[in-house]
Coordinates of C-alpha atoms and ligand atoms in Angstrom, one line a residue:
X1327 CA 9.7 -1.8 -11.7
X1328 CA 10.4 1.7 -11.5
X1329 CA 12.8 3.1 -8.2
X1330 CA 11.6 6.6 -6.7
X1331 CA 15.0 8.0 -5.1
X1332 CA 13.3 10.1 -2.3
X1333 CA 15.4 13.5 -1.7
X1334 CA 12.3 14.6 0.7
X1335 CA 9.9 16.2 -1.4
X1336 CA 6.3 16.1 -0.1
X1337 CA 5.3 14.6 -3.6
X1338 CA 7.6 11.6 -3.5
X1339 CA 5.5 9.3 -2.7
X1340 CA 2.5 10.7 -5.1
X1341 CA 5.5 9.8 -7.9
X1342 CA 5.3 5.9 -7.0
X1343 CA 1.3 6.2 -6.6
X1344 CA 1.0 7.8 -10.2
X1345 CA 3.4 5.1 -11.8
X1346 CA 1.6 2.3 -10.0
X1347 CA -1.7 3.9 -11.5
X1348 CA 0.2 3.6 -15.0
X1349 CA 0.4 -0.4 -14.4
X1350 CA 3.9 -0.1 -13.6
X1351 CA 5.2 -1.1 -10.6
X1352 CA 6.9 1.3 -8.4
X1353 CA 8.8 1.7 -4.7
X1354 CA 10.4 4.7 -2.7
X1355 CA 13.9 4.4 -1.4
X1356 CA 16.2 6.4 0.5
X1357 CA 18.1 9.0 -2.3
X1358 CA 21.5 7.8 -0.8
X1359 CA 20.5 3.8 -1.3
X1360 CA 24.1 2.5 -2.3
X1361 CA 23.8 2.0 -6.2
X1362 CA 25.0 -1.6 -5.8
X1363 CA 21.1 -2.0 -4.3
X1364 CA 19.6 -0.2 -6.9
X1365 CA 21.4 -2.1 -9.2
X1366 CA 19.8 -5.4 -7.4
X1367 CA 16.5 -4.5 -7.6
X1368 CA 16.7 -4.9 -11.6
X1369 CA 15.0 -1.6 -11.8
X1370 CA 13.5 -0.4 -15.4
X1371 CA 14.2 3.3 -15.0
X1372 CA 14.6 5.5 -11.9
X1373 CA 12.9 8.8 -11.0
X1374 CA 14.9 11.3 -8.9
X1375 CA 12.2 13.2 -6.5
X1376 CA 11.9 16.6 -5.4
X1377 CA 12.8 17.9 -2.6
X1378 CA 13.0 21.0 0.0
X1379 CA 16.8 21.9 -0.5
X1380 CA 18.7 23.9 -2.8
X1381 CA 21.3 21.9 -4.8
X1382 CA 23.8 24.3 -3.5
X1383 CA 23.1 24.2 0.0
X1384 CA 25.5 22.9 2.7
X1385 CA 23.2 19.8 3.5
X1386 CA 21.9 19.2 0.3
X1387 CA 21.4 15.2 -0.5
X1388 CA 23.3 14.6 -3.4
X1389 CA 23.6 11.5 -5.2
X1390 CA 26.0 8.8 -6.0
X1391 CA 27.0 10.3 -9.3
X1392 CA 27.5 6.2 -10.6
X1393 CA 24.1 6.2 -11.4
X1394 CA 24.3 8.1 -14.3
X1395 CA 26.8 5.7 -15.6
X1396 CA 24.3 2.6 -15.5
X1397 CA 22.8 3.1 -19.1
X1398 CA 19.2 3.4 -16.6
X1399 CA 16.7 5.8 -17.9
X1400 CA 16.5 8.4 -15.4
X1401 CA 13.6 11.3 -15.0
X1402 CA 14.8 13.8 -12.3
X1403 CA 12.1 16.3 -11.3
X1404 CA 12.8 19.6 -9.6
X1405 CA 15.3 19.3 -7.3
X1406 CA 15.7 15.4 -9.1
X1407 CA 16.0 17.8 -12.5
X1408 CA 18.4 20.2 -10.9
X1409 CA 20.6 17.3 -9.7
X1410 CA 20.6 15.7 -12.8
X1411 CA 21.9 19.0 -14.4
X1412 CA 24.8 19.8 -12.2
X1413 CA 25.8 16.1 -11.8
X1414 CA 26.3 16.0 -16.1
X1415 CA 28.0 19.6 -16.0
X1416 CA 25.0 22.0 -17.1
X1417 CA 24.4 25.0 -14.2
X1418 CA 21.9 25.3 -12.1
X1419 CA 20.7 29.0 -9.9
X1420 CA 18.0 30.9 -8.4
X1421 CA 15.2 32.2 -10.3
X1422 CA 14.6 35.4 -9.6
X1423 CA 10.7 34.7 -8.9
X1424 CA 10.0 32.2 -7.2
X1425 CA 7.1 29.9 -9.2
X1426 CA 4.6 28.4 -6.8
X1427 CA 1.6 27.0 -8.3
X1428 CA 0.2 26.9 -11.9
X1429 CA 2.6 28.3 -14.4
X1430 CA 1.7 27.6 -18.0
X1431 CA 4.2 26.2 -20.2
X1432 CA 5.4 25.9 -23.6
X1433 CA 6.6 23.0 -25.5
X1434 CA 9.5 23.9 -27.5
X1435 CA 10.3 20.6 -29.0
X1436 CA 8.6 17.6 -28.1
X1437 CA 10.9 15.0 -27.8
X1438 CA 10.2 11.8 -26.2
X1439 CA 8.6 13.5 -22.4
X1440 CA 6.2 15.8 -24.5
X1441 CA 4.8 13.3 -27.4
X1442 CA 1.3 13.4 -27.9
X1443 CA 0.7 16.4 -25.5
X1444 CA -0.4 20.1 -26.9
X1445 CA 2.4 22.9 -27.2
X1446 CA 1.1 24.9 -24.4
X1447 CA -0.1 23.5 -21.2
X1448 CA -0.6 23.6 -17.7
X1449 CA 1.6 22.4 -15.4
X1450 CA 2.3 22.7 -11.3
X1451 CA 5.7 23.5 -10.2
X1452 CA 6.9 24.7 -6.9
X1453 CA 10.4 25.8 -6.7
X1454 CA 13.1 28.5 -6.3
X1455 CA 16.1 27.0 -8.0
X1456 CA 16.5 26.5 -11.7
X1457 CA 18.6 25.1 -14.6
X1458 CA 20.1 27.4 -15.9
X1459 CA 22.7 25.7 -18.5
X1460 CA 21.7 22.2 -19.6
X1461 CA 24.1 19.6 -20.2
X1462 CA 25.8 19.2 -23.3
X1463 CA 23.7 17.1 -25.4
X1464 CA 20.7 18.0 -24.2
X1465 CA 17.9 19.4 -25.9
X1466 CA 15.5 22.0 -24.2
X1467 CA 12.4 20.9 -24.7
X1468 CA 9.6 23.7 -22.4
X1469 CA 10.2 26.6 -21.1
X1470 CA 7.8 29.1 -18.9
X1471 CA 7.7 33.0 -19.8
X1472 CA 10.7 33.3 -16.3
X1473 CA 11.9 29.7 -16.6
X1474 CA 13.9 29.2 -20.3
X1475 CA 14.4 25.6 -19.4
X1476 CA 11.6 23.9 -17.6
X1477 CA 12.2 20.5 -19.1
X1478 CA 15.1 18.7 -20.8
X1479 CA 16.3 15.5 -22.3
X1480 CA 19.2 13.7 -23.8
X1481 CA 17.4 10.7 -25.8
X1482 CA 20.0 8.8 -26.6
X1483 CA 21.4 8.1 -22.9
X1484 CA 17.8 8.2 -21.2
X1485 CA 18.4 11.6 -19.4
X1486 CA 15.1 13.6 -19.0
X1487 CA 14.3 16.3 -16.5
X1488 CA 11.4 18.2 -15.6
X1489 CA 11.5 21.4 -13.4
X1490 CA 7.2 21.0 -13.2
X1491 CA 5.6 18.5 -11.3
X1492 CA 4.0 15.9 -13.6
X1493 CA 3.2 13.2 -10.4
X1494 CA 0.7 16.2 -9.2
X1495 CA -3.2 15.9 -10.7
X1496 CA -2.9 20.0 -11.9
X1497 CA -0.6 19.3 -14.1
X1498 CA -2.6 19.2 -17.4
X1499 CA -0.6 16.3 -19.4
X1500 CA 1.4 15.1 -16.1
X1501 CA 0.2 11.2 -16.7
X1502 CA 1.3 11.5 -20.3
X1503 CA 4.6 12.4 -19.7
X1504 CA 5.0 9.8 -17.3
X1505 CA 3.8 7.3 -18.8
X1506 CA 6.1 8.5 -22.2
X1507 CA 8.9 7.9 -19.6
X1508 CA 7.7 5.0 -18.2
X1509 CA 6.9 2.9 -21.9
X1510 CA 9.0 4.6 -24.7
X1511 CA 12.0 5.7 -22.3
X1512 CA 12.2 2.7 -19.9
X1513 CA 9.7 0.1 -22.0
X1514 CA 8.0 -0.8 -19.2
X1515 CA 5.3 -3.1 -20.3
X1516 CA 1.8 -2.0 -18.1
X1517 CA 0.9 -5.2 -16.4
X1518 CA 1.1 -4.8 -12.8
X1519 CA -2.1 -4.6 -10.9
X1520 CA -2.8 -4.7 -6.9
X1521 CA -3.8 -8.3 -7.6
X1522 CA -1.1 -9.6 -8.7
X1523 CA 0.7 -8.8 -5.8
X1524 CA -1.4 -11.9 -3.9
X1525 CA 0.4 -15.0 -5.0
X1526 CA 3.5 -13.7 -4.2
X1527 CA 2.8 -11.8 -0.6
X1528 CA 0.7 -15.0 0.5
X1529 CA 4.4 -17.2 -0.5
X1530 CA 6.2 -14.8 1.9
X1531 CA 4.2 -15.1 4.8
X1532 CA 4.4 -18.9 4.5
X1533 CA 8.0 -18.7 4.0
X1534 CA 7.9 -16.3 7.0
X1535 CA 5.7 -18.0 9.4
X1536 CA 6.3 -21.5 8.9
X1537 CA 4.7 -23.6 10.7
X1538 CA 4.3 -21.3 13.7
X1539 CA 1.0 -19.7 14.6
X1540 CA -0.2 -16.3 14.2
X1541 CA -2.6 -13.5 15.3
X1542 CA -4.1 -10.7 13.5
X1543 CA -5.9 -7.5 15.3
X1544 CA -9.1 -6.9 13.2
X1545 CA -10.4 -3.4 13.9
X1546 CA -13.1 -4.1 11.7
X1547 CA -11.6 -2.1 8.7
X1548 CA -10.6 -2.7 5.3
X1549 CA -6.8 -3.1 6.0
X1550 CA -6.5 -5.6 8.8
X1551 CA -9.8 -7.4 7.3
X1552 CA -7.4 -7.9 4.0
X1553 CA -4.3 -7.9 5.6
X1554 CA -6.4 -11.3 7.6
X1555 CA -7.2 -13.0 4.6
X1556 CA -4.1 -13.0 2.9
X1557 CA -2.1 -14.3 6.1
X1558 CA -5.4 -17.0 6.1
X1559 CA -4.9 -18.1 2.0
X1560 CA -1.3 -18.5 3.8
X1561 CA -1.6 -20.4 6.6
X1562 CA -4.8 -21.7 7.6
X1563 CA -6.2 -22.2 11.0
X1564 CA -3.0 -21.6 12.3
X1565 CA -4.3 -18.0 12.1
X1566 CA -6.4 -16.7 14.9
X1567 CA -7.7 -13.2 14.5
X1568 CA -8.1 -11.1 17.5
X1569 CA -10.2 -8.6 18.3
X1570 CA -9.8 -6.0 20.8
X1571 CA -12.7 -3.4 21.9
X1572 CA -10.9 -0.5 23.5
X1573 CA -13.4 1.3 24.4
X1574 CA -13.0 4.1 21.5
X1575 CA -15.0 3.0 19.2
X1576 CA -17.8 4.5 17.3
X1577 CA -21.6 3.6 17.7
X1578 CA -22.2 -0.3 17.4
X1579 CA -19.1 -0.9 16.1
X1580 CA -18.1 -3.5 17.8
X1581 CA -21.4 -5.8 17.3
X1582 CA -20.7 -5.4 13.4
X1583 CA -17.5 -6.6 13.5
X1584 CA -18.2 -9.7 15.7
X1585 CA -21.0 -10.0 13.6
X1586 CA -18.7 -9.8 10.4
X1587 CA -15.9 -11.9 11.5
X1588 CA -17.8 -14.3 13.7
X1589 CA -19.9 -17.2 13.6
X1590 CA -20.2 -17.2 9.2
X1591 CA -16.3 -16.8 8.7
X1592 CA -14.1 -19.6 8.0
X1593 CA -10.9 -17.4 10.5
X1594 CA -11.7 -18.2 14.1
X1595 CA -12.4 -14.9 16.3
X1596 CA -11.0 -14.2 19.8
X1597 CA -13.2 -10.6 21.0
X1598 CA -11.7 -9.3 23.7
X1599 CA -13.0 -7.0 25.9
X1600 CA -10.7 -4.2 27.1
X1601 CA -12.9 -1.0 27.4
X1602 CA -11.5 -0.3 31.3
X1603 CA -7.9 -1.1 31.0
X1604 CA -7.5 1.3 28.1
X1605 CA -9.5 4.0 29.8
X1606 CA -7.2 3.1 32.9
X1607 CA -4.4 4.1 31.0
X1608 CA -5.7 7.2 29.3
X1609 CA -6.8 8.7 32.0
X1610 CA -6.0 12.5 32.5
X1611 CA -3.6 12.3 29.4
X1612 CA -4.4 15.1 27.2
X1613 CA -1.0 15.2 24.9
X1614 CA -2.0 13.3 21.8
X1615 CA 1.6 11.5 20.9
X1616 CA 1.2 10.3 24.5
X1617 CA -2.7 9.3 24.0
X1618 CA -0.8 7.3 20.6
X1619 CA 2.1 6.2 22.3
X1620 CA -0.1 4.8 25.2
X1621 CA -3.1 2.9 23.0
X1622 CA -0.1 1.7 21.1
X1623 CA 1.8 -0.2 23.9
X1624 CA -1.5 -1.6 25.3
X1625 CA -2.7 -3.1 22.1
X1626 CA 0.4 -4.5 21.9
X1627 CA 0.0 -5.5 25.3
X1628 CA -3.1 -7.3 25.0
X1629 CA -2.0 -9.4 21.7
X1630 CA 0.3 -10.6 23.8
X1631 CA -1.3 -12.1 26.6
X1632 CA -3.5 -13.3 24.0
X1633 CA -0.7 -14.8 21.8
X1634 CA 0.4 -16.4 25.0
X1635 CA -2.7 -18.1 25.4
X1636 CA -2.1 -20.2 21.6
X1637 CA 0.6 -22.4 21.5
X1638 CA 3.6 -20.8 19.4
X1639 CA 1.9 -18.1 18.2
X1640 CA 4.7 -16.2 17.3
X1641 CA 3.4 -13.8 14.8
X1642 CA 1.5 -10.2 15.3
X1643 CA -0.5 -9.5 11.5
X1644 CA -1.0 -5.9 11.2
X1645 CA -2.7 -4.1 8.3
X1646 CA 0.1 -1.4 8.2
X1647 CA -0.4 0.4 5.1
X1648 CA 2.6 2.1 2.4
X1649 CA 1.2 5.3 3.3
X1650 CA 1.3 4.6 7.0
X1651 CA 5.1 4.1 6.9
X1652 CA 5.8 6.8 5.7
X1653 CA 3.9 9.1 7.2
X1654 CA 6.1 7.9 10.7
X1655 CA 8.3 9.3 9.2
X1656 CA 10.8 7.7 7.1
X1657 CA 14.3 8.8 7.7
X1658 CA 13.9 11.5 4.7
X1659 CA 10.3 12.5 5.8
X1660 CA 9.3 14.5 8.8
X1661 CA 7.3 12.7 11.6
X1662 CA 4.4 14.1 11.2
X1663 CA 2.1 11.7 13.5
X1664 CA 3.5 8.2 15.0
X1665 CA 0.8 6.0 13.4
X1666 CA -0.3 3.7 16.2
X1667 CA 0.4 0.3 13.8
X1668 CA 4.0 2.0 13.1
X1669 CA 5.7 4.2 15.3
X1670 CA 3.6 3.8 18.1
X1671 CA 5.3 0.3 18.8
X1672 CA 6.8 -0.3 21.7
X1673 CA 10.7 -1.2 21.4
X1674 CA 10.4 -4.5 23.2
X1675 CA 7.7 -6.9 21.8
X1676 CA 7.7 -10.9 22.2
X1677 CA 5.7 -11.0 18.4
X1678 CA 7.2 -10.6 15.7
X1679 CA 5.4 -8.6 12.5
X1680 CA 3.9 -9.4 9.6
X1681 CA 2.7 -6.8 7.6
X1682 CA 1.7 -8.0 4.2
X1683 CA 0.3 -4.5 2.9
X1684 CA 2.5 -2.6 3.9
X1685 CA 3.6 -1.7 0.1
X1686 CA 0.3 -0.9 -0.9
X1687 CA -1.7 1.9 -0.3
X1688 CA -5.3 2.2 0.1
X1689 CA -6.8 2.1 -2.7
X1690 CA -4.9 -0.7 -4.2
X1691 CA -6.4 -2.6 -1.0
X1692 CA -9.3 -2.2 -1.6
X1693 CA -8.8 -3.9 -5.0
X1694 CA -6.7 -6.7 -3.5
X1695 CA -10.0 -7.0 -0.9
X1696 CA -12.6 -7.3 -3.9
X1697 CA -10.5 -9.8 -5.0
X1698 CA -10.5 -11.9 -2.4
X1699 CA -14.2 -12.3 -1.9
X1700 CA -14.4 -9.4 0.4
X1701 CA -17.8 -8.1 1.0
X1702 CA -18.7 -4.4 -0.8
X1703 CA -19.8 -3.1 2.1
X1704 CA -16.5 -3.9 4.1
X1705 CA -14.5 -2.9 1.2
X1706 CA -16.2 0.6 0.8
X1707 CA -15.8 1.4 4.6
X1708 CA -14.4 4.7 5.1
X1709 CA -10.9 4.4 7.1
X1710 CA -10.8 4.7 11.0
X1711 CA -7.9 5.2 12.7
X1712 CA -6.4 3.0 15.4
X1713 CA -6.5 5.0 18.1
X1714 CA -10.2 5.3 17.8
X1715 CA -11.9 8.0 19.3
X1716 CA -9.5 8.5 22.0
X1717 CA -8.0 11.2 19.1
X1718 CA -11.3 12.7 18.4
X1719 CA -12.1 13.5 21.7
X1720 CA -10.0 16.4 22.7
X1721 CA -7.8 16.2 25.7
X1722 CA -9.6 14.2 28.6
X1723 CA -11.0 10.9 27.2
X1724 CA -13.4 10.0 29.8
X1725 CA -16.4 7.4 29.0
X1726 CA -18.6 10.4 29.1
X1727 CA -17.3 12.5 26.4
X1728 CA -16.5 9.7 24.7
X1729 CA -20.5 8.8 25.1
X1730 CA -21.3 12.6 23.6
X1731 CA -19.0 12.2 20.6
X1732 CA -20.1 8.9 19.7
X1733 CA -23.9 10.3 19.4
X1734 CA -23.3 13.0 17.7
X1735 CA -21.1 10.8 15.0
X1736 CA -24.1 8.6 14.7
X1737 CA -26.2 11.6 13.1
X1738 CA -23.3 12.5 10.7
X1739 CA -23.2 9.1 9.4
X1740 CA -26.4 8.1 9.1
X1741 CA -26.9 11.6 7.4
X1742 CA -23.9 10.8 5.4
X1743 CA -25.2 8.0 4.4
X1744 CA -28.7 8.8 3.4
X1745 CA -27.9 11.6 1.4
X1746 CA -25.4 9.3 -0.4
X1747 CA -22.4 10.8 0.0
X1748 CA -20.5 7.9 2.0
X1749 CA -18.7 6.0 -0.5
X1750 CA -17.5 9.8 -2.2
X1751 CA -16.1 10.6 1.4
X1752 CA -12.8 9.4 1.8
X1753 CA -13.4 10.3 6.1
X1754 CA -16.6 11.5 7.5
X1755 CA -16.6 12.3 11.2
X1756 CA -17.2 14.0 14.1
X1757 CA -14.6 15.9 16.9
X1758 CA -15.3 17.0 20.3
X1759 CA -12.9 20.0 21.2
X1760 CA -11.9 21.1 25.0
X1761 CA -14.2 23.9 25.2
X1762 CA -17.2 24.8 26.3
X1763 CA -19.3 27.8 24.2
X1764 CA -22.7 29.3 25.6
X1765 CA -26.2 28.8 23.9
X1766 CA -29.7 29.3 24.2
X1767 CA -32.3 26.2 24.6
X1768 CA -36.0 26.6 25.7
X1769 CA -35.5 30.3 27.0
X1770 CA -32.4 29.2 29.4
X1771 CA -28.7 29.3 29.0
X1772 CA -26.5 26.6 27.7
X1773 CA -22.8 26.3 28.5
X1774 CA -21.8 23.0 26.9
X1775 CA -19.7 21.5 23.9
X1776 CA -19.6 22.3 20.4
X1777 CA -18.9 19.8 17.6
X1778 CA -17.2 19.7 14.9
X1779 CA -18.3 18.2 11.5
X1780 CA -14.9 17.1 9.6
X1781 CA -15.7 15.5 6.2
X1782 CA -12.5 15.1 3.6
X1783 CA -11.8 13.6 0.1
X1784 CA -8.5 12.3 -0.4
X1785 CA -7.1 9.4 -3.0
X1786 CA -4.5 8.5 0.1
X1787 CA -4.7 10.4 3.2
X1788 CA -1.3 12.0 2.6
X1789 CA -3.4 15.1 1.3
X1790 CA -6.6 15.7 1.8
X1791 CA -9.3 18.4 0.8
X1792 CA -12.6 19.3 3.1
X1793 CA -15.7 18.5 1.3
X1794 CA -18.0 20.9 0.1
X1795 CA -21.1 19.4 1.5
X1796 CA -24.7 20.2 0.8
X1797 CA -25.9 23.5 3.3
X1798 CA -29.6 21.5 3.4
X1799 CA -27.2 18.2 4.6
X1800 CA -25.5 20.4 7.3
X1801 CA -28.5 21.9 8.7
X1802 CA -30.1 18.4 9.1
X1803 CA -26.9 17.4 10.8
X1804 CA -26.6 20.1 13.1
X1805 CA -30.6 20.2 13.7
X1806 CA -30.3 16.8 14.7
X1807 CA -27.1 16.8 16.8
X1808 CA -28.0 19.8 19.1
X1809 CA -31.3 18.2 19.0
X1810 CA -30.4 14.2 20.0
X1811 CA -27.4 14.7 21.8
X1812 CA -27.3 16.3 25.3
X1813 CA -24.2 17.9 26.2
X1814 CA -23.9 19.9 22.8
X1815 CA -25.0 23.3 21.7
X1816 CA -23.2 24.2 19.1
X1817 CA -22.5 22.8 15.7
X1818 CA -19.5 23.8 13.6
X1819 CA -17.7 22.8 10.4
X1820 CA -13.6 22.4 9.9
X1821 CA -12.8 23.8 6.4
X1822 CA -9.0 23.2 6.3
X1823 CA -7.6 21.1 3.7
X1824 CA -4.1 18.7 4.3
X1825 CA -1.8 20.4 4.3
X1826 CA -1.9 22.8 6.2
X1827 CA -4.1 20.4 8.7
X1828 CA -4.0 16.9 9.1
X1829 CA -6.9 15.0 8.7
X1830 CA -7.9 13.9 12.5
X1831 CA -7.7 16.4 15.1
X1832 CA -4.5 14.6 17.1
Ligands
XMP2416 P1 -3.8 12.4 9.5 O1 -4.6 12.8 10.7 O2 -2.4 12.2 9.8 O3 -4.4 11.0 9.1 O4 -4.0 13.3 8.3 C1 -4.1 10.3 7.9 C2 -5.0 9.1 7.8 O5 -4.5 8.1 8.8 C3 -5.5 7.8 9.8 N1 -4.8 7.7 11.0 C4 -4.5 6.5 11.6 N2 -4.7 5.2 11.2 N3 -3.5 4.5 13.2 C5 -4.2 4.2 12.0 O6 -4.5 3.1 11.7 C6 -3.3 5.7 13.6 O7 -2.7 5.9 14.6 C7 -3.8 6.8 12.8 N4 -3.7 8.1 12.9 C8 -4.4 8.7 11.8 C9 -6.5 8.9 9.7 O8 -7.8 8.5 10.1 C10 -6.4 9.3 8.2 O9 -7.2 8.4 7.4

């Protein structure tokens, strides 16, 4: 197991992905975790992150300098490298450009970071501070034409730095040099996979539930689906899923899922029907942390009169994701969105959590699902967010917009689908904005709603890039949405990647 000390930087959590993807497994944790912690988790090797300060700034994170006395190979990148160097006694300053981006970079000597990867390559770095002196003892290994010491190492006590980022896909040989730290450095051996992760998380929930009873919201996704079956493997029939229809979702969503989940599966389902009371409550609310905060609390709300109706069920299953928790903002991340299965939460609840993926991120659940007998087609579906459409329609969510969006997200799937693009999507959906554009129809004038067509790949959601989609698929689209749904004139298409956007419009 590898420890990711998290100083911040928007790649941290790309660091653990990458490692995981190496067979290793891998785990953020706060940069100031007391070492006495670190030292408990029996880590192989630790990675020091990047991160947005400069190691001589007044609130710089810092670390407890111990942990370069535990004989633990250590890979500090960036701000992690420039840490590294002041901590030993080498000197760190500003460059006097600023590298942001591709810089192409020469291997001097290739050491134990660089084996079996060409002397000049590609690699992404994104930084304003350098190292300017290395330790004693350690060799400089790369350098860029402005940066003389982009990477360093001292062999013999496990010490490696790297001013590039090799966690991020651009860089040309970044897995290499990874995975040189992770099996010659640390000797990791590359045996982890998702699955094995079952055994053990299906012992915990037993341990954790006992012989109390629990309930699982099923949206209908991949996550709460898997996060289900595990909690079932645990405890049996004392697990009753539950499955609220709030009113936002998409076009026959809700028959698929009781379909899915209902008479053929072995996990009895409870479908609740809650379309008015969450409208009720969303009324005239256009802010969307309060839409969030709102569809948060009243799920939470209706497990609970729910729960109330088994017998000691004490236990709320969610299928809160790795990716999830963060993104809520762990205490060394900005909040970015409060995730309605995280931060949403209201800070009284009568159910406790259980949350058995909430190390993973997607992808690995999907392999987790295969594995457990999941079917492709559940597997494969594209991620929807808990609050439903309630964030995709803009401002008011009244049952008529909501009427209009779902219609016009109909057409983009089932063009989606047909042209085969689904399954290469990692979201494909439609948004109804707050505003009204004019058009012409049949000689007279239009004032309605335009939509917008947002499609994204993504390996995790945390950043995301728009898709290029056919022009032939987006005329069909928009042909067929001004044409099938009333209320719309106006087609458009949202080209911004994540960042700077976020993937849903709220
Ligand atoms: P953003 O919009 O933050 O979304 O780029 C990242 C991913 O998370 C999904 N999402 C949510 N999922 N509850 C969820 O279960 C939520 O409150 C929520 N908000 C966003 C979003 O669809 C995307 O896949």
């Amino acid at each position: 197991m590898i420890l990711v000390l998290d100083f911040g930087g928007q790649y941290a959590q790309l660091i653990a992905r990458r490692v995981r993807e190496a067979r290793v497994y891998s785990e953020l944790v706060p940069f100031d975790a007391p070492v006495e912690e670190i030292i408990a988790r029996e880590p192989e090797g630790i990675v020091l992150s990047g991160g947005p300060n400069s190691v001589y700034g007044k609130e710089a994170p810092r670390v407890d300098g111990r942990l370069f006395d535990l004989g633990m190979p250590t890979l500090g990148i960036c701000y992690g490298m420039q840490l590294m160097a002041l901590e030993l006694g080498g000197k760190v300053g500003a460059t006097q450009i600023r590298e942001y981006g591709r810089s192409d970079l020469r291997v001097k000597e290739h050491g134990m970071l660089f084996m079996g990867t060409p002397e000049e390559q590609r690699a992404w770095t994104s930084h304003g501070d350098a190292v300017f002196a290395a330790p004693e003892g350690f060799a400089v290994t790369a350098e860029t034409s402005s940066v003389p010491i982009i990477a360093f190492e001292e062999q013999s006590k496990g010490f490696f730095g790297v001013q590039f980022h090799p966690e991020v896909r651009h860089t040309e040989y970044g897995m290499e040099i990874l995975k040189n730290f992770l099996f010659e450095a640390c000797g990791c051996t590359p045996d982890w996979t998702p699955v094995n992760i079952i055994t053990d998380t299906v012992e915990k929930i037993r341990e954790q539930v006992g012989d109390a009873k629990a309930i699982c919201g099923l949206s209908g996704g991949v996550d709460s689906a898997t996060a289900a079956m595990l909690v079932h493997r645990a405890i049996g029939d004392n697990l009753t899923c539950v499955f609220v229809d709030h009113g936002l979702l998409r076009h026959n969503e809700a028959e698929q899922v009781t379909e899915a989940f209902g008479k053929n599966s072995e996990m009895p389902l409870v479908h609740v029907e809650a379309q008015e009371r969450f409208l009720d409550k969303l009324a005239r609310v256009t802010d969307p942390e309060a839409k969030r905060k709102i569809i948060g609390e009243e799920f939470i709300r209706t497990f609970e009169e729910e729960a109330s109706l088994i017998e000691d069920a004490k236990f709320l299953v969610q299928g809160t994701l790795y990716s999830d928790v963060i993104e809520s903002g762990t205490r060394d991340a900005a909040r970015i969105k409060s995730h309605h299965n995280v931060g949403g939460l209201p800070e009284i609840m009568d159910l406790d959590l259980v949350e058995p993926l909430r190390n993973l991120f997607k992808d690995e659940v999907r392999v987790v699902a295969a594995e457990l007998g999941m079917s492709e087609r559940m597997v494969w579906r594209q991620p929807f967010p808990g609050p439903g459409l309630a964030i995709r329609v803009i401002g008011d969510v009244t049952a008529e917009r909501l009427e209009i969006l779902r219609k016009a997200d109909f057409v983009l799937q089932d063009e989606i689908r047909n042209a085969g693009l689904y399954r290469e999507l990692w979201q494909s959906f439609a948004v109804l904005p707050a505003i009204h554009s004019v058009g012409v129809m049949g000689d007279a004038r239009t004032y309605a709603y335009p939509i917008v067509i947002r499609a994204v790949t993504s390996d995790d959601a945390m950043t995301a890039d728009w898709a290029r989609l056919p022009y032939e698929l987006l005329e069909r689209i928009s042909n067929r949405i001004i044409n099938e749904v009333s209320g719309v004139n106006r087609v458009v298409l949202d080209i911004t990647s994540k960042p700077p956007g976020t993937i849903e419009w709220e």
